[in-house]
CSV table of C-alpha atoms in Angstrom, one decimal:
chain,number,residue,atom,x,y,z
T,15,MET,CA,7.8,7.5,-3.1
T,16,HIS,CA,7.9,11.0,-4.8
T,17,GLY,CA,7.6,8.8,-7.7
T,18,ILE,CA,4.5,7.1,-7.0
T,19,PHE,CA,2.5,10.3,-6.3
T,20,ASN,CA,3.8,11.7,-9.7
T,21,ASN,CA,3.0,8.7,-11.4
T,22,VAL,CA,-0.7,9.0,-10.5
T,23,LEU,CA,-1.1,12.3,-10.8
T,24,LYS,CA,0.6,12.2,-14.8
T,25,ARG,CA,-1.1,8.7,-15.5
T,26,TYR,CA,-4.6,9.7,-14.1
T,27,CYS,CA,-7.0,12.3,-14.0
T,28,ILE,CA,-7.9,12.0,-10.7
T,29,CYS,CA,-10.4,15.2,-10.2
T,30,SER,CA,-12.5,14.0,-13.4
T,31,ARG,CA,-12.3,10.4,-13.1
T,32,PHE,CA,-16.4,8.7,-12.1
T,33,SER,CA,-14.8,5.8,-10.2
T,34,ARG,CA,-12.8,7.5,-7.3
T,35,ASN,CA,-11.7,3.5,-6.4
T,36,PRO,CA,-8.0,3.8,-4.8
T,37,ARG,CA,-5.1,4.2,-7.4
T,38,VAL,CA,-2.6,3.2,-4.6
T,39,LEU,CA,-2.8,0.7,-1.7
T,40,VAL,CA,0.2,0.9,0.5
T,41,LEU,CA,-0.1,-2.6,4.1
T,42,ALA,CA,1.2,-1.4,6.7
T,43,PRO,CA,1.4,-3.8,10.0
T,44,THR,CA,0.9,-0.9,12.4
T,45,ARG,CA,-2.2,1.8,13.0
T,46,GLU,CA,0.9,4.1,14.1
T,47,LEU,CA,2.9,3.1,11.0
T,48,ALA,CA,-0.3,3.5,9.1
T,49,VAL,CA,-0.5,6.9,10.2
T,50,GLN,CA,2.6,7.7,10.0
T,51,VAL,CA,2.4,6.7,6.1
T,52,GLU,CA,-0.2,8.5,5.4
T,53,LYS,CA,0.8,11.9,6.6
T,54,GLU,CA,3.4,11.5,4.3
T,55,PHE,CA,1.5,11.0,1.5
T,56,MET,CA,-0.7,14.4,3.2
T,57,GLU,CA,2.4,16.5,2.8
T,58,SER,CA,3.3,15.2,-0.3
T,59,ALA,CA,0.9,14.8,-3.0
T,60,PRO,CA,-1.4,17.6,-1.1
T,61,THR,CA,-4.2,17.2,-3.8
T,62,LEU,CA,-4.6,13.8,-3.4
T,63,SER,CA,-7.1,12.4,-1.4
T,64,THR,CA,-5.6,9.7,1.3
T,65,LEU,CA,-7.9,7.5,3.7
T,66,CYS,CA,-6.5,5.7,6.0
T,67,VAL,CA,-7.8,2.7,8.3
T,68,TYR,CA,-7.4,0.3,10.7
T,69,GLU,CA,-9.1,-1.1,13.5
T,70,GLY,CA,-10.1,0.0,16.8
T,71,VAL,CA,-12.2,2.8,15.1
T,72,LEU,CA,-15.8,2.6,13.8
T,73,ARG,CA,-15.9,2.0,10.2
T,74,GLU,CA,-19.0,3.6,8.9
T,75,GLY,CA,-16.5,6.7,8.7
T,76,GLN,CA,-14.0,5.3,6.8
T,77,GLN,CA,-16.6,3.7,4.9
T,78,ARG,CA,-18.6,7.4,3.9
T,79,LYS,CA,-14.9,8.6,3.2
T,80,LEU,CA,-14.1,5.5,0.5
T,81,GLN,CA,-17.8,5.9,-1.0
T,82,SER,CA,-16.7,9.4,-1.6
T,83,GLY,CA,-13.0,9.0,-3.4
T,84,VAL,CA,-9.6,8.1,-2.3
T,85,ASP,CA,-6.9,8.4,-4.7
T,86,ILE,CA,-4.6,6.7,-2.2
T,87,ALA,CA,-5.9,3.7,0.7
T,88,VAL,CA,-3.3,3.2,3.9
T,89,GLY,CA,-3.9,1.0,6.0
T,90,THR,CA,-3.0,-2.9,8.4
T,91,PRO,CA,-4.6,-5.9,6.6
T,92,GLY,CA,-7.3,-6.6,8.9
T,93,ARG,CA,-9.5,-3.4,8.2
T,94,ILE,CA,-8.5,-3.8,5.2
T,95,MET,CA,-9.7,-7.3,4.5
T,96,ASP,CA,-12.9,-6.2,6.7
T,97,LEU,CA,-13.9,-3.8,4.0
T,98,ILE,CA,-13.4,-5.3,1.3
T,99,GLU,CA,-15.2,-8.5,2.6
T,100,ARG,CA,-18.3,-6.2,3.0
T,101,GLY,CA,-18.5,-4.2,-0.4
T,102,SER,CA,-17.3,-0.6,0.7
T,103,LEU,CA,-13.1,-1.2,-0.5
T,104,GLN,CA,-12.8,-2.6,-4.4
T,105,LEU,CA,-9.0,-2.8,-5.5
T,106,ASN,CA,-10.3,-3.5,-9.2
T,107,GLU,CA,-8.3,0.2,-10.0
T,108,VAL,CA,-5.1,-0.4,-7.3
T,109,ARG,CA,-2.0,0.6,-10.0
T,110,TYR,CA,0.9,0.8,-7.2
T,111,LEU,CA,0.9,-2.0,-4.3
T,112,VAL,CA,3.0,-1.0,-0.9
T,113,LEU,CA,3.3,-3.7,1.3
T,114,ASP,CA,5.4,-1.9,4.5
T,115,GLU,CA,7.3,-4.2,7.1
T,116,ALA,CA,6.4,-6.8,5.5
T,117,ASP,CA,8.2,-9.7,7.8
T,118,GLN,CA,6.2,-7.6,11.1
T,119,MET,CA,3.1,-8.0,9.5
T,120,LEU,CA,3.8,-11.6,9.2
T,121,ALA,CA,5.1,-11.9,12.5
T,122,ILE,CA,1.5,-10.1,13.6
T,123,GLY,CA,-0.6,-12.8,12.1
T,124,PHE,CA,-1.5,-11.5,9.0
T,125,ALA,CA,-0.2,-13.9,6.8
T,126,GLU,CA,-3.4,-14.5,5.6
T,127,ASP,CA,-5.2,-11.2,5.1
T,128,VAL,CA,-2.0,-10.3,3.2
T,129,GLU,CA,-2.7,-13.0,0.7
T,130,LYS,CA,-6.3,-12.5,-0.2
T,131,ILE,CA,-5.5,-8.5,-0.9
T,132,LEU,CA,-2.7,-9.6,-3.5
T,133,GLU,CA,-5.5,-11.8,-4.6
T,134,ASN,CA,-7.6,-8.7,-5.0
T,135,VAL,CA,-5.4,-6.2,-7.2
T,136,PRO,CA,-5.0,-6.3,-11.1
T,137,SER,CA,-1.5,-8.1,-11.7
T,138,GLU,CA,-1.0,-5.5,-13.8
T,139,ARG,CA,0.4,-3.3,-11.5
T,140,GLN,CA,3.7,-1.8,-9.5
T,141,SER,CA,4.3,-3.8,-5.9
T,142,MET,CA,6.8,-2.9,-4.0
T,143,LEU,CA,7.8,-4.6,-1.1
T,144,PHE,CA,9.9,-3.8,1.8
T,145,SER,CA,11.3,-6.0,4.9
T,146,ALA,CA,13.8,-5.7,7.2
T,147,THR,CA,14.4,-9.2,7.3
T,148,MET,CA,13.5,-12.1,4.2
T,149,PRO,CA,11.5,-15.1,6.2
T,150,SER,CA,10.6,-17.8,4.3
T,151,TRP,CA,7.0,-16.1,3.9
T,152,VAL,CA,8.2,-12.8,2.9
T,153,SER,CA,10.6,-14.9,0.2
T,154,GLN,CA,7.5,-16.5,-1.0
T,155,ILE,CA,5.1,-13.5,-1.5
T,156,SER,CA,7.6,-11.6,-3.3
T,157,ARG,CA,8.3,-14.9,-5.7
T,158,LYS,CA,4.5,-15.2,-6.0
T,159,TYR,CA,3.0,-12.0,-6.6
T,160,LEU,CA,6.1,-9.5,-8.0
T,161,LYS,CA,7.6,-9.8,-11.5
T,162,ASN,CA,10.3,-9.5,-11.9
T,163,PRO,CA,11.7,-8.8,-8.3
T,164,LEU,CA,14.3,-6.3,-7.6
T,165,LYS,CA,16.5,-6.8,-4.5
T,166,ILE,CA,18.6,-4.3,-2.4
T,167,ASP,CA,20.0,-5.5,0.7
T,168,LEU,CA,21.2,-2.5,2.2
T,169,ALA,CA,23.5,-4.4,4.4
T,170,SER,CA,25.5,-5.4,1.9
T,171,PHE,CA,26.3,-2.3,0.9
T,172,PRO,CA,29.7,-1.5,1.8
T,173,HIS,CA,29.0,2.6,3.0
T,174,SER,CA,27.4,3.9,5.4
T,175,ILE,CA,24.0,5.7,3.7
T,176,ASP,CA,22.3,8.8,5.2
T,177,VAL,CA,19.1,8.9,3.0
T,178,LEU,CA,18.4,6.6,-0.3
T,179,GLU,CA,15.7,7.7,-2.3
T,180,PHE,CA,14.6,5.8,-5.2
T,181,TYR,CA,12.4,7.4,-8.4
T,182,LEU,CA,9.9,4.6,-10.2
């Protein structure tokens, strides 16, 4: 994900933007994973403003932070949709979209929310979809919303891989 950070920092002068809608949106199936992803962003790119949103906490604090502006929004599909429907979260400036553990989002029942969110982000963006398995819904999402997707099947690698890092 370091490539995402570098591109966001280089391409967009974040500190001087008038609008502070998120440039990066990460969808995660659970609160725990969303918090972990936000922590990685905060440690790797401390100059970027992040917000983690999920159910089970008052949304008012999340809405206030969105009003003040964030560079990266990480959250569960249910809360992301809630904030979109309330007009608190605008996705018109998203340039990087990550669907983390897409198969788990389907298993938990977020398929409809994920599709609605994907319909709200600009078509000109870089998208990344990560999934341990490829059920038909995940394949359909990748065909419908990703342009020229590159599939990397780690199970087909002949040798074990200790660390796999991509710079996009």
